[in-house]
Amino acid sequence: MLHSLCRNISILSLLMWSAFASGEEIRSFHDKPDLPTSEIKSGYEFLTRESRMLQSDDFANPGLLWVDRGEILFHEEGEHKSCASCHKGQGNYTLAGAAATFPKMVSGRLTNLEVQINHCRVERQRLVAFEYESEKQLSLTAYVASLSRGMPYQVSIVGDARPSFTKGRDYFFQRRGQLNLACTQCHDDNQGKLLRGDRISQGHPNAYPGYRLEWQTFGSLHRRIQDCDVGVKAAPFEAGSTTYIELELYLAWRAKHLLLESPGIRR
Amino acid sequence: MSQDHPVKFGRRSMLKAGAAGVGSLVWAPLLASPAAVDASIADLFDGRVAQSGRVTVKIPPITENGTSVAFRVDVESPMTQEDHVLRIAVFAEENPVPDIAHYELGPRAGIASVESRIRMNGSQRIRAVAEMNDGSLWTGHAFSIVTLAACLL
Amino acid sequence: MLMIRIKAPVKATKGQVIELKAMIQHKMETGYRRDKYGRQIPRDILRRFECLYNEEVVFRAQFFPAVAANPILTFYTVATESGFLVFRWVDEAGVEAFDKVELEVV
């Protein structure tokens, strides 16, 4: 008991120190402990047996239709060189595990997988950037994310990523909308409890980009976050907005040891 | 004094905000009912009556989303040239339209089984009618509870 | 181009009942939904499915709006001879999508 008390105080002081060190004001929510690592569970655990079976089905998972198309797009050559021409095989540019490292700072800009793909398209392939949530973008992100399936997140929240991480965390703890709810109130405080017919999950991002039964189609994490904002009757941000990428960084860190499941199935 | 509207158990919400570009679900003016399914069966099979038996419908007893429910129908039949299933028709009792799908089989099928995924507009019975090559009709059904989502979009 | 996934055995013995799975990427728009402006989104669904085994129909299906999006079908057929299995879908406008796999029967 004394040992855990000492440990909690030292964690608290570490948090307070890091907050002071970056010159931020302490907010009461930031003293709130994160979900205990041993209790972190993927949204997969909150699905019915049938939905879990669908996600694990290597044929019938409908998200695989987008992965398949993504694989075709990845190898497509035209007047431009294909993604595969740089990213195939061993070496620095292999994409196995790449999706698990996003979001990250690239040349001073917080970048997620979608932003990185567009950067490659414009700068390296001399193509037009994808519109967010377009079929081709979803297909390519589905394919690249599938190359990290079964791997844990490897995001960095130190150095120049720190301010973005803090902003993302602020978003998670900020009340919003007509229902005046913060993400943490459902997904930390009430996870596992029933909300009408649904069991509230911990709100981890590891199934996305994924197939949401509610949409009857495949979609990005940002689209899912928009649904949450609308759910508490708050005006959602644009998909692809910096706000959501910052939140994405916080969520990837918060997911700790969870493995990527994209293409996932969720309600 | 407020009047409460009667809420049918398991019926999904109709309205979805357009923020994420999601369409909203609106009921057709005429909703199906068990009687509508009977009418559809009578229409499809020229008024013949189906006996209970030989047809097994499998759907999960409770489902978290009605947009894609795993469904399977099995019909007991040797599937020989002399004795086989011609077609299986599947119906929903509370969907806007009673018919879900019609499957045409025949002796080349080997076994009379079909699996698919269906949309269920709320908790309801799914009925399947199998027509044999001798003209006889057999029927089976299963019930699934479709639970309401947490957030109404 | 509609993405299609087919699961079928490559090889079978004569007389064996084989399981076939066919999934196609399609919204199966019911016609009951409204867009964000309140306008009814018109129905757009796949209407028919056929499986042809060496050009003979061995399975047929008729779809109504209650078939889920990205429809998947599991059905069975008897392996009779080596050849091709064609899986074909037709929508309301008569537009077709199909895929073909080879089957070796020993």
Short mmCIF file of C-alpha atoms in Angstrom, two decimals, chain C:
data_model
loop_
_atom_site.label_atom_id
_atom_site.label_comp_id
_atom_site.label_asym_id
_atom_site.label_seq_id
_atom_site.Cartn_x
_atom_site.Cartn_y
_atom_site.Cartn_z
CA MET C 1 -14.68 -1.44 -61.19
CA LEU C 2 -16.36 -3.38 -58.43
CA MET C 3 -14.03 -5.35 -56.19
CA ILE C 4 -14.94 -9.00 -56.00
CA ARG C 5 -13.69 -11.74 -53.68
CA ILE C 6 -14.17 -15.39 -54.52
CA LYS C 7 -13.38 -18.35 -52.31
CA ALA C 8 -13.46 -21.64 -54.19
CA PRO C 9 -11.35 -24.78 -54.09
CA VAL C 10 -8.71 -25.11 -56.77
CA LYS C 11 -9.09 -28.86 -56.88
CA ALA C 12 -11.90 -31.30 -56.01
CA THR C 13 -12.78 -34.93 -56.47
CA LYS C 14 -15.63 -35.88 -58.75
CA GLY C 15 -18.91 -35.94 -56.86
CA GLN C 16 -17.58 -33.87 -53.97
CA VAL C 17 -19.84 -31.10 -52.69
CA ILE C 18 -17.78 -27.93 -52.70
CA GLU C 19 -18.42 -24.68 -50.83
CA LEU C 20 -18.32 -21.45 -52.80
CA LYS C 21 -18.18 -17.94 -51.39
CA ALA C 22 -18.65 -14.79 -53.42
CA MET C 23 -18.50 -11.22 -52.11
CA ILE C 24 -18.82 -8.01 -54.11
CA GLN C 25 -18.28 -4.40 -53.11
CA HIS C 26 -21.63 -2.62 -53.50
CA LYS C 27 -23.56 -0.07 -51.42
CA MET C 28 -26.92 -1.80 -51.97
CA GLU C 29 -28.63 1.56 -51.54
CA THR C 30 -32.12 0.72 -50.26
CA GLY C 31 -33.93 3.79 -51.48
CA TYR C 32 -35.18 4.53 -47.98
CA ARG C 33 -32.35 6.79 -46.86
CA ARG C 34 -32.27 10.57 -47.17
CA ASP C 35 -29.22 12.71 -47.75
CA LYS C 36 -28.26 15.65 -45.56
CA TYR C 37 -30.60 17.91 -47.54
CA GLY C 38 -33.55 15.61 -46.90
CA ARG C 39 -33.71 14.31 -50.45
CA GLN C 40 -34.46 10.61 -50.89
CA ILE C 41 -31.41 8.74 -52.13
CA PRO C 42 -32.64 6.59 -55.03
CA ARG C 43 -32.50 2.83 -54.76
CA ASP C 44 -29.47 1.25 -56.38
CA ILE C 45 -29.03 -2.41 -55.65
CA LEU C 46 -27.72 -5.53 -57.28
CA ARG C 47 -30.74 -7.50 -58.41
CA ARG C 48 -29.50 -10.89 -59.55
CA PHE C 49 -26.65 -13.27 -58.97
CA GLU C 50 -25.73 -16.35 -60.97
CA CYS C 51 -23.07 -18.98 -60.71
CA LEU C 52 -22.27 -20.79 -63.94
CA TYR C 53 -20.29 -23.99 -64.00
CA ASN C 54 -18.95 -24.55 -67.53
CA GLU C 55 -21.69 -22.22 -68.71
CA GLU C 56 -24.49 -24.06 -66.94
CA VAL C 57 -26.35 -22.23 -64.17
CA VAL C 58 -25.89 -24.10 -60.90
CA PHE C 59 -27.12 -21.41 -58.52
CA ARG C 60 -29.21 -18.27 -58.82
CA ALA C 61 -30.25 -15.58 -56.42
CA GLN C 62 -32.60 -12.62 -56.55
CA PHE C 63 -31.78 -9.77 -54.20
CA PHE C 64 -34.11 -7.27 -52.54
CA PRO C 65 -33.07 -4.13 -50.60
CA ALA C 66 -32.76 -6.17 -47.39
CA VAL C 67 -29.59 -7.82 -48.62
CA ALA C 68 -26.73 -6.22 -46.69
CA ALA C 69 -24.20 -3.90 -48.34
CA ASN C 70 -21.14 -5.58 -49.86
CA PRO C 71 -23.24 -8.72 -50.30
CA ILE C 72 -21.68 -12.07 -49.60
CA LEU C 73 -23.13 -15.43 -50.54
CA THR C 74 -22.09 -18.91 -49.47
CA PHE C 75 -23.58 -21.75 -51.48
CA TYR C 76 -22.71 -25.24 -52.66
CA THR C 77 -22.34 -27.22 -55.84
CA VAL C 78 -21.27 -30.71 -56.84
CA ALA C 79 -17.88 -30.99 -58.56
CA THR C 80 -18.68 -32.77 -61.81
CA GLU C 81 -15.86 -31.95 -64.25
CA SER C 82 -12.88 -29.65 -64.63
CA GLY C 83 -13.63 -26.24 -65.97
CA PHE C 84 -14.56 -22.70 -65.04
CA LEU C 85 -16.87 -21.22 -62.46
CA VAL C 86 -18.26 -17.82 -63.35
CA PHE C 87 -19.83 -15.60 -60.70
CA ARG C 88 -22.01 -12.86 -62.13
CA TRP C 89 -24.00 -10.03 -60.59
CA VAL C 90 -26.46 -7.76 -62.40
CA ASP C 91 -27.85 -4.49 -61.06
CA GLU C 92 -31.15 -2.76 -61.80
CA ALA C 93 -29.74 -0.94 -64.81
CA GLY C 94 -28.55 -4.24 -66.26
CA VAL C 95 -24.90 -3.47 -65.56
CA GLU C 96 -22.93 -6.65 -64.95
CA ALA C 97 -19.92 -7.54 -62.84
CA PHE C 98 -18.31 -10.93 -62.88
CA ASP C 99 -15.30 -12.98 -61.96
CA LYS C 100 -14.09 -16.39 -63.06
CA VAL C 101 -12.11 -19.13 -61.35
CA GLU C 102 -10.76 -22.42 -62.58
CA LEU C 103 -11.62 -25.73 -60.97
CA GLU C 104 -9.74 -28.99 -61.47
CA VAL C 105 -11.81 -32.10 -60.85
CA VAL C 106 -10.00 -35.40 -60.46
#
